[in-house]
PDB file of C-alpha atoms in Angstrom:
ATOM      1  CA  MET A   1      94.870 145.588 250.376  1.00 48.00           C
ATOM      2  CA  ASN A   2      93.399 142.246 251.524  1.00 62.00           C
ATOM      3  CA  GLY A   3      95.200 139.002 251.006  1.00 75.00           C
ATOM      4  CA  GLN A   4      98.777 138.187 250.385  1.00 87.00           C
ATOM      5  CA  ILE A   5     100.691 139.270 247.394  1.00 91.00           C
ATOM      6  CA  VAL A   6     103.682 137.632 245.580  1.00 94.00           C
ATOM      7  CA  LEU A   7     104.825 139.539 242.397  1.00 94.00           C
ATOM      8  CA  ILE A   8     107.950 138.503 240.493  1.00 95.00           C
ATOM      9  CA  GLY A   9     109.447 139.643 237.108  1.00 95.00           C
ATOM     10  CA  ASP A  10     110.674 142.331 235.021  1.00 96.00           C
ATOM     11  CA  LEU A  11     108.944 145.466 236.325  1.00 96.00           C
ATOM     12  CA  ASN A  12     111.192 148.062 234.406  1.00 96.00           C
ATOM     13  CA  ALA A  13     111.431 149.797 237.748  1.00 96.00           C
ATOM     14  CA  ARG A  14     114.620 151.248 238.948  1.00 97.00           C
ATOM     15  CA  THR A  15     114.221 151.932 242.833  1.00 96.00           C
ATOM     16  CA  GLY A  16     117.843 152.922 243.893  1.00 95.00           C
ATOM     17  CA  GLN A  17     118.276 152.577 247.783  1.00 93.00           C
ATOM     18  CA  ARG A  18     115.061 154.340 248.405  1.00 94.00           C
ATOM     19  CA  ALA A  19     113.021 152.829 251.244  1.00 92.00           C
ATOM     20  CA  ASP A  20     109.923 150.801 250.446  1.00 91.00           C
ATOM     21  CA  PHE A  21     108.681 151.263 254.173  1.00 89.00           C
ATOM     22  CA  ILE A  22     107.757 154.406 256.026  1.00 82.00           C
ATOM     23  CA  VAL A  23     110.974 155.697 257.683  1.00 84.00           C
ATOM     24  CA  ASN A  24     110.858 156.379 261.364  1.00 75.00           C
ATOM     25  CA  ASP A  25     107.357 154.896 261.651  1.00 70.00           C
ATOM     26  CA  SER A  26     106.070 154.994 265.311  1.00 65.00           C
ATOM     27  CA  ASP A  27     102.805 154.853 267.172  1.00 62.00           C
ATOM     28  CA  HIS A  28     103.999 157.328 269.743  1.00 64.00           C
ATOM     29  CA  ILE A  29     102.060 159.958 267.663  1.00 60.00           C
ATOM     30  CA  ASN A  30      98.808 158.237 269.018  1.00 54.00           C
ATOM     31  CA  ASN A  31      97.114 159.739 272.111  1.00 57.00           C
ATOM     32  CA  PHE A  32      98.711 163.188 271.033  1.00 59.00           C
ATOM     33  CA  ASP A  33      97.010 165.959 273.033  1.00 63.00           C
ATOM     34  CA  GLY A  34      94.192 163.707 274.101  1.00 60.00           C
ATOM     35  CA  PHE A  35      93.284 162.563 270.513  1.00 66.00           C
ATOM     36  CA  ASP A  36      93.979 158.909 268.897  1.00 66.00           C
ATOM     37  CA  LEU A  37      95.372 159.975 265.559  1.00 70.00           C
ATOM     38  CA  LEU A  38      95.907 156.349 264.524  1.00 68.00           C
ATOM     39  CA  PRO A  39      93.319 153.567 264.176  1.00 70.00           C
ATOM     40  CA  GLU A  40      93.324 150.782 266.916  1.00 70.00           C
ATOM     41  CA  ASN A  41      94.598 148.027 264.352  1.00 71.00           C
ATOM     42  CA  TYR A  42      97.520 150.187 262.955  1.00 71.00           C
ATOM     43  CA  ILE A  43     100.839 148.317 262.614  1.00 75.00           C
ATOM     44  CA  THR A  44     103.933 150.160 262.333  1.00 75.00           C
ATOM     45  CA  ASP A  45     106.342 149.435 259.593  1.00 76.00           C
ATOM     46  CA  SER A  46     109.444 147.633 260.259  1.00 80.00           C
ATOM     47  CA  GLU A  47     112.658 149.070 259.034  1.00 83.00           C
ATOM     48  CA  ILE A  48     114.592 146.421 256.916  1.00 87.00           C
ATOM     49  CA  ASN A  49     117.279 148.071 255.066  1.00 89.00           C
ATOM     50  CA  ARG A  50     118.224 146.604 251.586  1.00 93.00           C
ATOM     51  CA  ASN A  51     121.288 146.937 249.298  1.00 95.00           C
ATOM     52  CA  ASN A  52     121.270 147.830 245.556  1.00 96.00           C
ATOM     53  CA  GLN A  53     124.109 148.111 243.174  1.00 95.00           C
ATOM     54  CA  ASP A  54     121.946 150.241 241.064  1.00 96.00           C
ATOM     55  CA  THR A  55     121.644 153.703 242.672  1.00 95.00           C
ATOM     56  CA  SER A  56     119.359 155.209 240.079  1.00 96.00           C
ATOM     57  CA  VAL A  57     115.608 155.720 240.316  1.00 97.00           C
ATOM     58  CA  ASN A  58     113.168 156.152 237.407  1.00 96.00           C
ATOM     59  CA  THR A  59     109.562 157.122 237.219  1.00 96.00           C
ATOM     60  CA  VAL A  60     108.316 153.428 237.260  1.00 96.00           C
ATOM     61  CA  GLY A  61     110.579 152.877 240.198  1.00 96.00           C
ATOM     62  CA  THR A  62     108.954 155.770 242.123  1.00 96.00           C
ATOM     63  CA  LYS A  63     105.547 154.192 241.580  1.00 97.00           C
ATOM     64  CA  LEU A  64     106.581 150.820 242.643  1.00 97.00           C
ATOM     65  CA  LEU A  65     107.856 152.239 245.873  1.00 96.00           C
ATOM     66  CA  ASP A  66     104.635 154.117 246.396  1.00 95.00           C
ATOM     67  CA  LEU A  67     102.933 150.876 245.828  1.00 95.00           C
ATOM     68  CA  CYS A  68     104.910 149.263 248.392  1.00 93.00           C
ATOM     69  CA  LEU A  69     104.394 151.906 251.098  1.00 91.00           C
ATOM     70  CA  SER A  70     100.604 152.115 250.624  1.00 89.00           C
ATOM     71  CA  SER A  71     100.166 148.282 250.472  1.00 89.00           C
ATOM     72  CA  ARG A  72     102.783 146.913 252.872  1.00 90.00           C
ATOM     73  CA  LEU A  73     104.654 145.211 250.104  1.00 94.00           C
ATOM     74  CA  ARG A  74     108.380 144.528 250.338  1.00 95.00           C
ATOM     75  CA  LEU A  75     111.078 144.358 247.755  1.00 96.00           C
ATOM     76  CA  LEU A  76     113.193 140.970 248.414  1.00 96.00           C
ATOM     77  CA  ASN A  77     116.115 142.138 246.213  1.00 96.00           C
ATOM     78  CA  GLY A  78     119.252 143.068 248.441  1.00 94.00           C
ATOM     79  CA  ARG A  79     117.750 141.576 251.583  1.00 93.00           C
ATOM     80  CA  PHE A  80     117.990 137.948 251.427  1.00 91.00           C
ATOM     81  CA  LEU A  81     120.610 135.207 251.077  1.00 88.00           C
ATOM     82  CA  GLY A  82     121.471 134.833 247.280  1.00 89.00           C
ATOM     83  CA  ASP A  83     121.058 138.387 246.643  1.00 92.00           C
ATOM     84  CA  SER A  84     122.371 140.356 249.790  1.00 90.00           C
ATOM     85  CA  LEU A  85     124.411 142.876 247.964  1.00 92.00           C
ATOM     86  CA  GLY A  86     121.414 143.715 245.524  1.00 94.00           C
ATOM     87  CA  TYR A  87     122.927 142.484 242.301  1.00 95.00           C
ATOM     88  CA  TYR A  88     122.341 144.054 238.970  1.00 96.00           C
ATOM     89  CA  THR A  89     119.567 142.115 236.918  1.00 96.00           C
ATOM     90  CA  TYR A  90     119.865 143.599 233.423  1.00 97.00           C
ATOM     91  CA  MET A  91     122.913 144.525 231.311  1.00 95.00           C
ATOM     92  CA  SER A  92     123.309 146.107 227.985  1.00 93.00           C
ATOM     93  CA  SER A  93     126.257 147.642 226.020  1.00 89.00           C
ATOM     94  CA  SER A  94     125.200 151.114 227.720  1.00 89.00           C
ATOM     95  CA  GLY A  95     125.252 149.858 231.260  1.00 92.00           C
ATOM     96  CA  PHE A  96     123.630 147.842 234.006  1.00 95.00           C
ATOM     97  CA  SER A  97     120.334 148.340 236.120  1.00 96.00           C
ATOM     98  CA  THR A  98     118.104 146.459 238.575  1.00 97.00           C
ATOM     99  CA  VAL A  99     114.646 146.102 236.982  1.00 97.00           C
ATOM    100  CA  ASP A 100     113.831 142.442 237.854  1.00 97.00           C
ATOM    101  CA  TYR A 101     112.244 142.103 241.295  1.00 97.00           C
ATOM    102  CA  ALA A 102     110.396 139.833 243.619  1.00 96.00           C
ATOM    103  CA  VAL A 103     107.775 141.704 245.837  1.00 96.00           C
ATOM    104  CA  VAL A 104     105.990 140.215 248.561  1.00 95.00           C
ATOM    105  CA  SER A 105     103.464 141.227 251.463  1.00 93.00           C
ATOM    106  CA  GLU A 106     105.384 142.087 254.611  1.00 91.00           C
ATOM    107  CA  SER A 107     103.469 139.324 256.264  1.00 89.00           C
ATOM    108  CA  LEU A 108     105.278 136.768 254.047  1.00 92.00           C
ATOM    109  CA  LEU A 109     108.811 137.859 254.794  1.00 92.00           C
ATOM    110  CA  SER A 110     109.247 135.107 257.247  1.00 91.00           C
ATOM    111  CA  SER A 111     108.120 132.513 254.753  1.00 93.00           C
ATOM    112  CA  VAL A 112     111.002 133.568 252.464  1.00 94.00           C
ATOM    113  CA  LYS A 113     113.850 130.888 252.409  1.00 92.00           C
ATOM    114  CA  TYR A 114     116.057 132.916 250.085  1.00 91.00           C
ATOM    115  CA  PHE A 115     115.898 135.007 246.965  1.00 95.00           C
ATOM    116  CA  LYS A 116     118.583 134.622 244.165  1.00 94.00           C
ATOM    117  CA  THR A 117     119.760 136.608 241.244  1.00 94.00           C
ATOM    118  CA  ASN A 118     121.667 134.369 239.049  1.00 94.00           C
ATOM    119  CA  ASP A 119     124.736 134.986 236.623  1.00 94.00           C
ATOM    120  CA  PHE A 120     124.382 136.554 233.155  1.00 94.00           C
ATOM    121  CA  THR A 121     124.333 134.141 230.462  1.00 94.00           C
ATOM    122  CA  TYR A 122     124.205 133.912 226.666  1.00 92.00           C
ATOM    123  CA  LEU A 123     120.403 133.295 226.957  1.00 91.00           C
ATOM    124  CA  SER A 124     119.226 136.885 227.796  1.00 93.00           C
ATOM    125  CA  ASP A 125     120.218 140.363 228.802  1.00 94.00           C
ATOM    126  CA  HIS A 126     118.442 139.739 232.066  1.00 96.00           C
ATOM    127  CA  VAL A 127     119.392 137.301 234.805  1.00 96.00           C
ATOM    128  CA  GLN A 128     117.221 134.652 235.972  1.00 96.00           C
ATOM    129  CA  ILE A 129     115.803 135.348 239.540  1.00 96.00           C
ATOM    130  CA  THR A 130     114.707 132.566 241.902  1.00 95.00           C
ATOM    131  CA  LEU A 131     112.473 132.731 244.794  1.00 95.00           C
ATOM    132  CA  TYR A 132     112.159 130.116 247.344  1.00 94.00           C
ATOM    133  CA  MET A 133     109.301 130.212 249.946  1.00 92.00           C
ATOM    134  CA  LYS A 134     107.900 127.879 252.487  1.00 89.00           C
ATOM    135  CA  CYS A 135     104.239 127.296 251.423  1.00 82.00           C
ATOM    136  CA  SER A 136     101.264 125.126 252.687  1.00 74.00           C
ATOM    137  CA  ILE A 137      99.403 124.198 249.640  1.00 67.00           C
ATOM    138  CA  ASN A 138      96.509 121.509 249.607  1.00 65.00           C
ATOM    139  CA  ILE A 139      96.386 120.222 245.998  1.00 59.00           C
ATOM    140  CA  ASP A 140      93.057 119.095 244.805  1.00 56.00           C
ATOM    141  CA  LYS A 141      93.842 116.091 242.759  1.00 52.00           C
ATOM    142  CA  GLU A 142      90.187 115.302 241.727  1.00 50.00           C
ATOM    143  CA  ILE A 143      89.870 118.380 239.861  1.00 47.00           C
ATOM    144  CA  GLY A 144      92.328 119.151 237.004  1.00 50.00           C
ATOM    145  CA  LEU A 145      93.019 122.521 235.389  1.00 48.00           C
ATOM    146  CA  GLU A 146      91.131 121.173 232.180  1.00 50.00           C
ATOM    147  CA  GLU A 147      88.065 120.445 234.065  1.00 48.00           C
ATOM    148  CA  LYS A 148      88.060 123.905 235.756  1.00 49.00           C
ATOM    149  CA  GLY A 149      88.192 125.395 232.221  1.00 50.00           C
ATOM    150  CA  TRP A 150      91.483 127.356 232.493  1.00 49.00           C
ATOM    151  CA  HIS A 151      92.364 126.344 229.026  1.00 51.00           C
ATOM    152  CA  TRP A 152      89.496 128.402 227.723  1.00 54.00           C
ATOM    153  CA  ILE A 153      90.972 131.821 229.031  1.00 59.00           C
ATOM    154  CA  LYS A 154      91.861 134.064 226.017  1.00 74.00           C
ATOM    155  CA  SER A 155      95.181 135.587 225.703  1.00 84.00           C
ATOM    156  CA  TYR A 156      95.643 139.122 224.307  1.00 88.00           C
ATOM    157  CA  LYS A 157      98.613 140.946 222.839  1.00 89.00           C
ATOM    158  CA  TRP A 158      99.367 144.665 223.594  1.00 91.00           C
ATOM    159  CA  THR A 159      99.742 146.843 220.468  1.00 91.00           C
ATOM    160  CA  GLU A 160     100.619 150.375 219.604  1.00 91.00           C
ATOM    161  CA  ASN A 161      96.967 151.422 219.759  1.00 92.00           C
ATOM    162  CA  SER A 162      96.064 149.634 222.814  1.00 92.00           C
ATOM    163  CA  LYS A 163      96.902 152.533 225.121  1.00 92.00           C
ATOM    164  CA  LEU A 164      94.244 154.809 223.472  1.00 93.00           C
ATOM    165  CA  LYS A 165      91.684 152.000 223.047  1.00 93.00           C
ATOM    166  CA  LEU A 166      92.024 150.936 226.743  1.00 93.00           C
ATOM    167  CA  ILE A 167      91.227 154.755 227.810  1.00 93.00           C
ATOM    168  CA  ASP A 168      88.066 154.655 225.629  1.00 93.00           C
ATOM    169  CA  ALA A 169      87.117 151.232 226.940  1.00 92.00           C
ATOM    170  CA  LEU A 170      87.446 152.338 230.623  1.00 93.00           C
ATOM    171  CA  LEU A 171      85.061 155.420 229.667  1.00 93.00           C
ATOM    172  CA  THR A 172      82.305 153.222 228.381  1.00 93.00           C
ATOM    173  CA  GLU A 173      79.164 153.083 230.451  1.00 93.00           C
ATOM    174  CA  ASN A 174      79.271 149.292 230.216  1.00 92.00           C
ATOM    175  CA  VAL A 175      82.672 148.810 231.615  1.00 93.00           C
ATOM    176  CA  LYS A 176      82.030 151.736 234.285  1.00 93.00           C
ATOM    177  CA  ASN A 177      78.991 149.928 235.424  1.00 92.00           C
ATOM    178  CA  GLU A 178      80.761 146.486 235.597  1.00 93.00           C
ATOM    179  CA  ILE A 179      83.413 148.038 237.879  1.00 93.00           C
ATOM    180  CA  ILE A 180      81.058 149.825 240.113  1.00 93.00           C
ATOM    181  CA  GLU A 181      79.057 146.647 240.496  1.00 93.00           C
ATOM    182  CA  PHE A 182      82.060 144.594 241.320  1.00 93.00           C
ATOM    183  CA  GLU A 183      83.130 147.112 243.844  1.00 92.00           C
ATOM    184  CA  MET A 184      79.741 147.409 245.639  1.00 92.00           C
ATOM    185  CA  VAL A 185      79.396 143.825 246.139  1.00 91.00           C
ATOM    186  CA  ASN A 186      80.380 142.411 249.880  1.00 90.00           C
ATOM    187  CA  TYR A 187      82.005 139.061 248.881  1.00 89.00           C
ATOM    188  CA  GLU A 188      82.284 136.419 251.628  1.00 88.00           C
ATOM    189  CA  GLU A 189      85.657 136.030 253.009  1.00 85.00           C
ATOM    190  CA  ASN A 190      85.856 132.271 252.266  1.00 86.00           C
ATOM    191  CA  GLN A 191      86.775 130.106 249.100  1.00 85.00           C
ATOM    192  CA  VAL A 192      83.315 130.610 247.648  1.00 86.00           C
ATOM    193  CA  GLY A 193      83.584 134.577 247.848  1.00 87.00           C
ATOM    194  CA  VAL A 194      87.122 134.425 246.492  1.00 88.00           C
ATOM    195  CA  ASP A 195      85.988 132.254 243.608  1.00 87.00           C
ATOM    196  CA  GLU A 196      83.033 134.320 242.855  1.00 90.00           C
ATOM    197  CA  ALA A 197      85.054 137.627 242.942  1.00 91.00           C
ATOM    198  CA  THR A 198      87.780 136.114 240.794  1.00 90.00           C
ATOM    199  CA  GLU A 199      85.237 134.922 238.120  1.00 90.00           C
ATOM    200  CA  LYS A 200      83.586 138.464 237.934  1.00 92.00           C
ATOM    201  CA  LEU A 201      86.809 140.242 237.849  1.00 92.00           C
ATOM    202  CA  THR A 202      88.160 137.835 235.097  1.00 90.00           C
ATOM    203  CA  LYS A 203      85.149 138.692 232.844  1.00 91.00           C
ATOM    204  CA  ILE A 204      85.692 142.371 233.576  1.00 93.00           C
ATOM    205  CA  LEU A 205      89.234 142.227 232.474  1.00 92.00           C
ATOM    206  CA  ASP A 206      88.560 140.024 229.597  1.00 91.00           C
ATOM    207  CA  ASN A 207      85.897 142.404 228.296  1.00 92.00           C
ATOM    208  CA  ILE A 208      88.298 145.346 228.718  1.00 93.00           C
ATOM    209  CA  SER A 209      91.073 143.414 226.944  1.00 93.00           C
ATOM    210  CA  SER A 210      88.923 142.477 224.015  1.00 91.00           C
ATOM    211  CA  LEU A 211      88.155 146.029 223.411  1.00 93.00           C
ATOM    212  CA  SER A 212      91.768 147.270 223.718  1.00 92.00           C
ATOM    213  CA  CYS A 213      94.132 144.547 222.676  1.00 92.00           C
ATOM    214  CA  LYS A 214      94.588 142.003 220.016  1.00 90.00           C
ATOM    215  CA  ALA A 215      93.466 138.395 220.788  1.00 87.00           C
ATOM    216  CA  THR A 216      96.150 135.765 220.047  1.00 82.00           C
ATOM    217  CA  PRO A 217      95.212 132.533 218.595  1.00 73.00           C
ATOM    218  CA  LYS A 218      94.675 129.615 220.886  1.00 67.00           C
ATOM    219  CA  THR A 219      97.415 126.853 220.614  1.00 63.00           C
ATOM    220  CA  LYS A 220      96.651 123.148 220.993  1.00 61.00           C
ATOM    221  CA  ARG A 221      98.257 121.548 224.243  1.00 61.00           C
ATOM    222  CA  ARG A 222     100.921 119.360 223.270  1.00 62.00           C
ATOM    223  CA  LYS A 223     102.711 116.734 225.492  1.00 62.00           C
ATOM    224  CA  LYS A 224     106.232 117.234 226.521  1.00 62.00           C
ATOM    225  CA  LYS A 225     108.691 115.569 224.365  1.00 58.00           C
ATOM    226  CA  ARG A 226     112.195 114.535 224.901  1.00 57.00           C
ATOM    227  CA  LYS A 227     114.641 117.170 224.250  1.00 56.00           C
ATOM    228  CA  PHE A 228     116.953 116.287 221.479  1.00 53.00           C
ATOM    229  CA  LYS A 229     120.658 117.733 220.872  1.00 66.00           C
ATOM    230  CA  GLN A 230     120.497 120.465 218.258  1.00 77.00           C
ATOM    231  CA  VAL A 231     122.247 118.678 215.318  1.00 76.00           C
ATOM    232  CA  TRP A 232     123.419 121.862 213.901  1.00 78.00           C
ATOM    233  CA  SER A 233     125.564 122.771 216.795  1.00 84.00           C
ATOM    234  CA  ASP A 234     129.030 121.652 217.390  1.00 84.00           C
ATOM    235  CA  ASN A 235     131.848 121.872 220.057  1.00 88.00           C
ATOM    236  CA  VAL A 236     132.946 125.419 218.971  1.00 90.00           C
ATOM    237  CA  ILE A 237     129.554 126.792 219.895  1.00 90.00           C
ATOM    238  CA  TYR A 238     129.195 124.807 222.963  1.00 90.00           C
ATOM    239  CA  GLU A 239     132.650 126.235 224.055  1.00 93.00           C
ATOM    240  CA  THR A 240     131.568 129.728 223.238  1.00 93.00           C
ATOM    241  CA  LYS A 241     128.598 129.216 225.368  1.00 93.00           C
ATOM    242  CA  ARG A 242     130.519 128.152 228.161  1.00 94.00           C
ATOM    243  CA  GLN A 243     132.957 131.035 227.929  1.00 94.00           C
ATOM    244  CA  ILE A 244     130.144 133.497 227.951  1.00 94.00           C
ATOM    245  CA  ASN A 245     128.530 131.880 230.977  1.00 94.00           C
ATOM    246  CA  LYS A 246     131.987 131.989 232.823  1.00 94.00           C
ATOM    247  CA  ILE A 247     132.513 135.689 232.086  1.00 95.00           C
ATOM    248  CA  GLY A 248     128.891 136.349 233.111  1.00 93.00           C
ATOM    249  CA  ASN A 249     129.765 134.909 236.444  1.00 92.00           C
ATOM    250  CA  LYS A 250     132.848 137.152 236.898  1.00 94.00           C
ATOM    251  CA  ILE A 251     130.803 140.202 235.758  1.00 93.00           C
ATOM    252  CA  ARG A 252     128.287 139.574 238.668  1.00 88.00           C
ATOM    253  CA  ASN A 253     131.072 140.503 241.160  1.00 86.00           C
ATOM    254  CA  ASN A 254     132.957 142.965 239.027  1.00 91.00           C
ATOM    255  CA  PRO A 255     130.283 145.098 237.208  1.00 91.00           C
ATOM    256  CA  ASN A 256     132.783 147.946 236.564  1.00 90.00           C
ATOM    257  CA  ASN A 257     135.229 145.728 234.631  1.00 93.00           C
ATOM    258  CA  ASN A 258     134.798 147.128 231.331  1.00 92.00           C
ATOM    259  CA  SER A 259     137.049 144.489 229.707  1.00 93.00           C
ATOM    260  CA  LEU A 260     134.915 141.853 230.907  1.00 94.00           C
ATOM    261  CA  LYS A 261     131.700 143.541 229.730  1.00 93.00           C
ATOM    262  CA  GLN A 262     133.191 144.146 226.171  1.00 94.00           C
ATOM    263  CA  LYS A 263     134.365 140.527 225.921  1.00 95.00           C
ATOM    264  CA  PHE A 264     130.850 139.420 226.822  1.00 95.00           C
ATOM    265  CA  PHE A 265     129.071 141.125 224.138  1.00 94.00           C
ATOM    266  CA  GLU A 266     131.704 140.356 221.607  1.00 95.00           C
ATOM    267  CA  LEU A 267     131.471 136.567 222.491  1.00 95.00           C
ATOM    268  CA  LYS A 268     127.645 136.914 222.295  1.00 94.00           C
ATOM    269  CA  LYS A 269     127.827 138.616 218.922  1.00 94.00           C
ATOM    270  CA  ASN A 270     130.086 136.087 217.605  1.00 94.00           C
ATOM    271  CA  LEU A 271     127.715 133.240 218.833  1.00 94.00           C
ATOM    272  CA  LYS A 272     124.772 134.678 217.185  1.00 93.00           C
ATOM    273  CA  LYS A 273     126.561 134.672 213.848  1.00 94.00           C
ATOM    274  CA  MET A 274     127.872 131.111 214.418  1.00 93.00           C
ATOM    275  CA  VAL A 275     124.350 129.789 215.184  1.00 92.00           C
ATOM    276  CA  LYS A 276     122.973 131.507 212.140  1.00 92.00           C
ATOM    277  CA  HIS A 277     125.797 130.072 210.001  1.00 92.00           C
ATOM    278  CA  LYS A 278     125.688 126.428 211.357  1.00 90.00           C
ATOM    279  CA  LYS A 279     121.887 126.548 210.877  1.00 88.00           C
ATOM    280  CA  TYR A 280     122.101 127.416 207.475  1.00 90.00           C
ATOM    281  CA  GLU A 281     124.905 124.916 206.750  1.00 88.00           C
ATOM    282  CA  TYR A 282     122.544 122.077 208.335  1.00 86.00           C
ATOM    283  CA  LYS A 283     119.521 123.087 206.305  1.00 85.00           C
ATOM    284  CA  GLN A 284     121.609 123.210 202.994  1.00 87.00           C
ATOM    285  CA  LYS A 285     123.134 119.690 203.860  1.00 86.00           C
ATOM    286  CA  LEU A 286     119.529 118.381 204.547  1.00 83.00           C
ATOM    287  CA  TYR A 287     118.358 119.805 201.208  1.00 84.00           C
ATOM    288  CA  ASN A 288     121.033 118.232 199.230  1.00 84.00           C
ATOM    289  CA  CYS A 289     120.370 114.991 200.869  1.00 82.00           C
ATOM    290  CA  LEU A 290     116.651 115.007 200.146  1.00 83.00           C
ATOM    291  CA  SER A 291     117.303 116.215 196.636  1.00 85.00           C
ATOM    292  CA  GLU A 292     119.443 113.136 196.246  1.00 82.00           C
ATOM    293  CA  TYR A 293     117.280 110.517 198.055  1.00 82.00           C
ATOM    294  CA  ILE A 294     113.946 111.481 196.472  1.00 82.00           C
ATOM    295  CA  ASN A 295     114.903 109.341 193.425  1.00 81.00           C
ATOM    296  CA  GLN A 296     117.911 107.285 194.623  1.00 82.00           C
ATOM    297  CA  ASN A 297     116.540 106.248 197.773  1.00 81.00           C
ATOM    298  CA  PRO A 298     112.733 106.958 198.398  1.00 83.00           C
ATOM    299  CA  LYS A 299     112.812 105.073 201.770  1.00 83.00           C
ATOM    300  CA  GLU A 300     115.475 107.183 203.230  1.00 81.00           C
ATOM    301  CA  TYR A 301     113.860 110.353 201.881  1.00 80.00           C
ATOM    302  CA  TRP A 302     110.617 109.616 203.759  1.00 83.00           C
ATOM    303  CA  LYS A 303     112.268 108.562 206.861  1.00 81.00           C
ATOM    304  CA  ILE A 304     114.069 111.956 206.999  1.00 77.00           C
ATOM    305  CA  LEU A 305     110.850 113.736 206.285  1.00 77.00           C
ATOM    306  CA  LYS A 306     109.041 111.848 209.182  1.00 78.00           C
ATOM    307  CA  SER A 307     111.886 112.573 211.600  1.00 72.00           C
ATOM    308  CA  LEU A 308     111.360 116.397 210.668  1.00 70.00           C
ATOM    309  CA  LYS A 309     107.711 115.992 211.111  1.00 66.00           C
ATOM    310  CA  ASN A 310     108.264 114.552 214.661  1.00 58.00           C
ATOM    311  CA  LYS A 311     110.866 117.165 215.474  1.00 52.00           C
ATOM    312  CA  THR A 312     113.201 114.333 216.291  1.00 45.00           C
ATOM    313  CA  GLU A 313     116.427 115.525 214.354  1.00 44.00           C
ATOM    314  CA  LYS A 314     119.120 112.928 213.436  1.00 44.00           C
ATOM    315  CA  ASP A 315     122.330 113.257 214.909  1.00 44.00           C
ATOM    316  CA  GLU A 316     124.081 112.987 211.501  1.00 45.00           C
ATOM    317  CA  ILE A 317     122.701 113.107 207.956  1.00 44.00           C
ATOM    318  CA  PRO A 318     124.110 110.066 206.197  1.00 42.00           C
ATOM    319  CA  GLU A 319     126.370 110.883 203.169  1.00 40.00           C
ATOM    320  CA  TYR A 320     126.302 108.872 199.969  1.00 33.00           C
TER     321      TYR A 320
END
């Protein structure tokens, strides 16, 4: 595999404590009985052990490890400051697992400052994972993403029928010819060659996706707006969120504590109910105010509608 790879996210792979490198790899086998069995540019794998609280391995995990072995990729989980113990990254009522990873080319390991798995929170069943690397990037300030046309790239959604459609698409003569043509071209090993290869590969993937997936509608780019406090929220919801996050911090170091886990999911369930109830109360109050203002105070009526249109909610709806 040419180039350097950084892969990060939820991979649904459970890798246990199996090695992602060739164990006991050595070049001593070379010149065996007068024959050079290894190529001159062969580089032996470095054995860097990793920790993992999740000792289970699934099919996807095996495939990920095979990819690491064949492509000189390395898992950062359980190897770096911030996750030296290989913490769990997913929690459900049935148990824990590690399925969120950062995977990089072995040559990039020296550029990794640290990799961190954060605490469990009320936001998700997965923890946030953070990767810090030393990079040297020259930003082209003259050419923006808009001018490069990245906003025209289509988005696709995987559906129930996409798997069969994908198989059919890969078997079509048109797609097979495009892939063969792409593989036969010797691209220059410079920026021009990379851009040319990227453009052609993108067209191939776009063609395959259009045949197998559902195209998602384009959305207009919106400027970032200031975040306003959720008017339906209150101190009880805030305190519940704080308690969930506090317990999530304890669970990280005590995953076998069932009472903490039970309390965590109990609070999350209560939070969901409270949020739903508070939103309903807020909408009902808003509706009552609008019903009253439409005849008695038209100015205030349109003022509220305008604030809703601009998504700038008022801290309090005035009562009359």
